[in-house]
Short mmCIF file of C-alpha atoms in Angstrom, two decimals:
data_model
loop_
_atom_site.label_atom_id
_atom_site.label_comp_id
_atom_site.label_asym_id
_atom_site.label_seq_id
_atom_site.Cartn_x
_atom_site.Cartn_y
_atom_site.Cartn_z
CA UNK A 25 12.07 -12.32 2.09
CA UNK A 26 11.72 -9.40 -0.36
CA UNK A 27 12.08 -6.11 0.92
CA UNK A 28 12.97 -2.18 0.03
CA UNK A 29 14.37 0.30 1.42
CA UNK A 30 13.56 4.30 1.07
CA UNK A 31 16.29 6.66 1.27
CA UNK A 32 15.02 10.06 2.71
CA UNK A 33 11.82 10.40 4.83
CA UNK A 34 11.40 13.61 3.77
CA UNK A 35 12.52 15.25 0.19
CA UNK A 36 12.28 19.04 -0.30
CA UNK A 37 12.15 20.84 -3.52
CA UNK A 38 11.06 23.98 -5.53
CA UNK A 39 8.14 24.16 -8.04
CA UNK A 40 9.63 23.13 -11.42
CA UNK A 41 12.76 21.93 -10.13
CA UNK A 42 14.13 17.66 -10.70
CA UNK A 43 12.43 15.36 -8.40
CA UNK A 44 14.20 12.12 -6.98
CA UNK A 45 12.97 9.53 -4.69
CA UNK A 46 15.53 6.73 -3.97
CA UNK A 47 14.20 3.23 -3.59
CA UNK A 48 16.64 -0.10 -3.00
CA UNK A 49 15.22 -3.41 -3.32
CA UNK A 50 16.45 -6.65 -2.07
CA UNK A 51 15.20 -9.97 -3.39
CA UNK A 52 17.19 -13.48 -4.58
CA UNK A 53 14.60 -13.52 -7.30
CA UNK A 54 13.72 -11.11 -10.21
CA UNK A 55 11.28 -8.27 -8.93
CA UNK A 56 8.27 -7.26 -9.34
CA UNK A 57 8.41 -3.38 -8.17
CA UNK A 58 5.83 -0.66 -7.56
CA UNK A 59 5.55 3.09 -6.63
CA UNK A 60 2.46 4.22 -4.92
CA UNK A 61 1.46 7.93 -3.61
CA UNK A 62 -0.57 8.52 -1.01
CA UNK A 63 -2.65 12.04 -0.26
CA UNK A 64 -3.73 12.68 3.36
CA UNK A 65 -6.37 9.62 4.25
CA UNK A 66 -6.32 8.09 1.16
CA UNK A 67 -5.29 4.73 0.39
CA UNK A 68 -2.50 4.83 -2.24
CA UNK A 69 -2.45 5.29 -6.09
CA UNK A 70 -0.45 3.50 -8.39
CA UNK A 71 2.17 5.65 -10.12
CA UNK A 72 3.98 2.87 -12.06
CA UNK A 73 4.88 -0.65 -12.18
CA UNK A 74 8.56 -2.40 -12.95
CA UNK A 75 7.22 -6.67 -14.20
CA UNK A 76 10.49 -7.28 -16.09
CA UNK A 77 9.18 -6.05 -19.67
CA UNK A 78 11.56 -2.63 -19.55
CA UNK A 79 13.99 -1.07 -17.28
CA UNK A 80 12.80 2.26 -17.63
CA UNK A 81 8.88 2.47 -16.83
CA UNK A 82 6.75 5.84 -17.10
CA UNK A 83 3.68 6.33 -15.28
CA UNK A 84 1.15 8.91 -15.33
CA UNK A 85 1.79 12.43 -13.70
CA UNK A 86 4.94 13.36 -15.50
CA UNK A 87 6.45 10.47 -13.25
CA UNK A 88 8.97 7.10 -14.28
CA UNK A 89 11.15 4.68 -12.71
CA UNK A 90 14.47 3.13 -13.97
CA UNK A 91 15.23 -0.47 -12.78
CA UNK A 92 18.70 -0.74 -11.92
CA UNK A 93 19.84 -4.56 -11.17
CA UNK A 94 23.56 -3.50 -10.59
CA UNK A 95 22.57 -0.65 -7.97
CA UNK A 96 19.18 -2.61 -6.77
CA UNK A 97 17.71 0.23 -7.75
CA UNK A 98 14.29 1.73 -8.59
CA UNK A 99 14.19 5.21 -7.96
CA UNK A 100 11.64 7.83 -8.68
CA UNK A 101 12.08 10.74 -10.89
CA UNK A 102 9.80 13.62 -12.25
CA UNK A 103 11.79 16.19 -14.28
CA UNK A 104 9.94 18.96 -13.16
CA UNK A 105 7.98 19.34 -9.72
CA UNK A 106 4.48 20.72 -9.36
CA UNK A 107 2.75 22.28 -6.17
CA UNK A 108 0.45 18.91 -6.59
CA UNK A 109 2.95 16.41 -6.54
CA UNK A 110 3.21 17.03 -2.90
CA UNK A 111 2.43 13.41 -1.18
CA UNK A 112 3.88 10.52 0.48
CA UNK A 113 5.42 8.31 -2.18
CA UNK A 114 5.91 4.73 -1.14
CA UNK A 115 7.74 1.87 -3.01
CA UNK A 116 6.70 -1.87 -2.92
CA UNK A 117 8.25 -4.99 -4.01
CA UNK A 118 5.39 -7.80 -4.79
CA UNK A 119 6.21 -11.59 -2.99
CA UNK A 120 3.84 -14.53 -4.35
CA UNK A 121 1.80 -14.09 -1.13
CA UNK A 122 2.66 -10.51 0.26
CA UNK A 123 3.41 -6.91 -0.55
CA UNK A 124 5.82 -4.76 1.50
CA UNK A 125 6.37 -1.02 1.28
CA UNK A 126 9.04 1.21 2.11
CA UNK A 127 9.02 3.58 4.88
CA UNK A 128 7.98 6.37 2.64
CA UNK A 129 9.16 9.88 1.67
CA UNK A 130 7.10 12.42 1.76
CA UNK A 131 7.33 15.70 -1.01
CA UNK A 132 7.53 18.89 -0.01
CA UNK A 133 7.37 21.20 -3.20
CA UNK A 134 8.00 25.15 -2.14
CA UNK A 135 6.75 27.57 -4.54
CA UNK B 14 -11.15 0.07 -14.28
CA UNK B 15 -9.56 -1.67 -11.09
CA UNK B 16 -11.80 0.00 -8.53
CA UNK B 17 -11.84 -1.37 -4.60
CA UNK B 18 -14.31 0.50 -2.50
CA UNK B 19 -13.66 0.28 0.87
CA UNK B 20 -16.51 0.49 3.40
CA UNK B 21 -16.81 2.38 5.50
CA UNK B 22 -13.66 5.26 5.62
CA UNK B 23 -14.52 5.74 9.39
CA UNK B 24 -15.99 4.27 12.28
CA UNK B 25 -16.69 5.29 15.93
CA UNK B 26 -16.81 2.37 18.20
CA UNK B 27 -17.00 1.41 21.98
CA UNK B 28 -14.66 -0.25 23.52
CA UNK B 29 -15.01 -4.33 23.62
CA UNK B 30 -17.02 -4.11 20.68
CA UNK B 31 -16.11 -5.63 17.26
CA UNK B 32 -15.74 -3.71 13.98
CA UNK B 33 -16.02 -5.32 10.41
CA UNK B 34 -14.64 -3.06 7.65
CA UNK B 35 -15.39 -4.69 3.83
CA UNK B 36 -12.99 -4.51 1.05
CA UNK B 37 -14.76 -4.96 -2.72
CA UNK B 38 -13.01 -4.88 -6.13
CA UNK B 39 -15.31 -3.59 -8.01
CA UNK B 40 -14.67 -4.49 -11.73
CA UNK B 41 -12.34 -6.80 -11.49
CA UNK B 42 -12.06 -10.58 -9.49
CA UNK B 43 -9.42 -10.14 -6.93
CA UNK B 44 -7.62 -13.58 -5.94
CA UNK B 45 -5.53 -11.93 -3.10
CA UNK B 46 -6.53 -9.03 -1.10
CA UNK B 47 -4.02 -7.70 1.51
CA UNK B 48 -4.74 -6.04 4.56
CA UNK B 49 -2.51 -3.24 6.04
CA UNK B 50 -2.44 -0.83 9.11
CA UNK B 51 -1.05 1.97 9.25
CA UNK B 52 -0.11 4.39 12.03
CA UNK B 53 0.35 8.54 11.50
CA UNK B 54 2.93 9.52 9.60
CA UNK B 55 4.18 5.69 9.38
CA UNK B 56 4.37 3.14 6.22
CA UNK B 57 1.69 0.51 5.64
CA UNK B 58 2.08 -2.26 7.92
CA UNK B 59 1.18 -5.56 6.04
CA UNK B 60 -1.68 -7.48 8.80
CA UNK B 61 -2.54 -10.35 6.57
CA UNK B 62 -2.95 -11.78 3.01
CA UNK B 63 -5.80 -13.54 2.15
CA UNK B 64 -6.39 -15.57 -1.09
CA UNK B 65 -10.20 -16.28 -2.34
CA UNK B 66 -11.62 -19.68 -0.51
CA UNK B 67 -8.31 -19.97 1.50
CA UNK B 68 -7.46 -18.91 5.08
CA UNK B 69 -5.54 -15.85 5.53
CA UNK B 70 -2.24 -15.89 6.11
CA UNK B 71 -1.09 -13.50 8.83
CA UNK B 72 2.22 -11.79 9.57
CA UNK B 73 4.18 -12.33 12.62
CA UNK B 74 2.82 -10.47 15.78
CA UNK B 75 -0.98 -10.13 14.14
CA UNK B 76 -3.39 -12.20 16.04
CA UNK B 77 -5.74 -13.77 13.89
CA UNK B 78 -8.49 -14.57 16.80
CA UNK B 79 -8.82 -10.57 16.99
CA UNK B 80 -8.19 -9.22 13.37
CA UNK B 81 -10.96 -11.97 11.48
CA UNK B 82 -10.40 -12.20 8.10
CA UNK B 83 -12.84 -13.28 5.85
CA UNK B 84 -12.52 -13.68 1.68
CA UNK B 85 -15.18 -15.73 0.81
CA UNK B 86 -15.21 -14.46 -2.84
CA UNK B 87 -13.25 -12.75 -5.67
CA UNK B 88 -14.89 -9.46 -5.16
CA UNK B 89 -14.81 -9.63 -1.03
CA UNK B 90 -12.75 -9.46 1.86
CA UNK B 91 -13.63 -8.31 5.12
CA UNK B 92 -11.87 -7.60 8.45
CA UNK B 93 -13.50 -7.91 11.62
CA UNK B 94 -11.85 -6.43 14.71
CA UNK B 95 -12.70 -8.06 17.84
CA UNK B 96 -13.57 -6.68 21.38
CA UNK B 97 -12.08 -3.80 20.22
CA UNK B 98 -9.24 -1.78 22.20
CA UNK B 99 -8.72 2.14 22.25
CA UNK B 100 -4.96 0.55 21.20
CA UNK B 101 -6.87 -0.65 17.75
CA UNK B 102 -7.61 2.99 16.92
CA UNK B 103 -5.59 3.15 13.67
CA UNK B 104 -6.15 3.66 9.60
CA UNK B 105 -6.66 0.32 7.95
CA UNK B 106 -6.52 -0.18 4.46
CA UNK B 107 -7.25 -2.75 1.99
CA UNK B 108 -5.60 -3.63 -1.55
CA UNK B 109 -7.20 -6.25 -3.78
CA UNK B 110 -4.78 -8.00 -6.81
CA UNK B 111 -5.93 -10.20 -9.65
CA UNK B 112 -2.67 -12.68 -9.67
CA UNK B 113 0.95 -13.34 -8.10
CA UNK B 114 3.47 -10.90 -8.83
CA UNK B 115 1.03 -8.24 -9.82
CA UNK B 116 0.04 -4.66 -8.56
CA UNK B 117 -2.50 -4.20 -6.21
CA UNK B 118 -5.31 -1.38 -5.99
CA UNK B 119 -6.09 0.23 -2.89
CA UNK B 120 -9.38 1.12 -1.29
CA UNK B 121 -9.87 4.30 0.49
CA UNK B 122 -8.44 2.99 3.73
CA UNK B 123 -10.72 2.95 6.81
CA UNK B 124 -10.53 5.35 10.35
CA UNK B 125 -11.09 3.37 13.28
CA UNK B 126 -11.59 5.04 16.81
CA UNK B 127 -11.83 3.28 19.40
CA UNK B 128 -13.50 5.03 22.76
#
């Protein structure tokens, strides 16, 4: 079965400064991977997608993935952090009949 | 575009009573909707996936006699929780998808209390 795995429950960093959430994925076939925030109780927003078309993927709010088949990689990155962006950020990997998230990190951005 | 409402975002209930939250893609026809629980602080825990005119398919340790799901068309899902527990309090959210191997949009995720 597909699966991925979240490094770091909780990430810390300072307005402005280089945000990275680490995301490993394990399938025998090519993914189809996803990051999703979610805001206190909310259901989650799609950030971006990974379908195979490009290794690097941007999605909206300054955020984008890079698809890493050597590393089973797909970590997220925002170059520079902004009070807002502070969330729980989950990563998904999409099965033919499931979808299975991460543990989560949540982002704690200090002024 | 790719709107799910989810109805309603909380309910109060008595114990041994049963619960139906409804999942509805709005503007698009959703073939599989997915149906997670999650606990504070926790991931989404993946319940069941059900595909339009098809029985649900539930995960290992879900029992399907007392989380009813229901997808009866490409717009709606529902989850009824039977003779509900205090130990079913818990945030359940719905995500509807319009094919395989494609994201899935969330609805607003429902508060249950059970008392």
């Amino acid at each position: 079965a597909q699966s991925v795995t979240q490094l770091g429950s909780h990430v810390s960093v300072s307005e402005g400064a280089l945000v990275l959430l680490r995301c490993n994925y394990s399938s025998s076939v090519p993914p189809y991977l996803f990051w999703y925030v979610q805001y206190p109780n909310q259901g989650l927003q799609l950030l971006l997608k990974y379908t195979s078309a490009a290794t690097l993927v941007k999605g909206i709010n300054g955020f984008e993935a890079e698809f890493k088949k050597s590393e089973t990689s797909f970590h997220l990155t925002k170059p520079s952090a902004h009070m807002s962006d502070a969330a729980e950020y989950f990563c998904a990997v999409r099965g033919n009949n499931d979808m299975r998230f991460g543990a989560g990190t949540r982002l704690t951005v200090k002024p | 575009g790719a709107v799910v409402s989810q109805h309603p975002s909380w309910v109060i209930c008595k114990s041994g009573t049963s619960v139906k939250i409804e999942c509805r893609s709005l503007d698009f026809q959703a073939t599989t909707m997915f149906w997670y629980r999650q606990f504070p602080k926790q991931s989404l825990m993946l319940m069941a996936t059900s595909n339009e005119g098809s029985k649900a398919t539930y995960e290992q340790g879900v029992e399907k006699d007392k989380f009813l799901i229901n997808h009866a068309s490409l717009t709606l899902s529902t989850l009824t929780v039977t003779s509900a527990h205090p130990e079913d309090s818990s945030f359940y959210i719905c995500s509807a998808s319009q094919g395989s191997n494609t994201e899935a949009f969330f609805g607003q995720g429902t508060r249950l209390t059970v008392v």
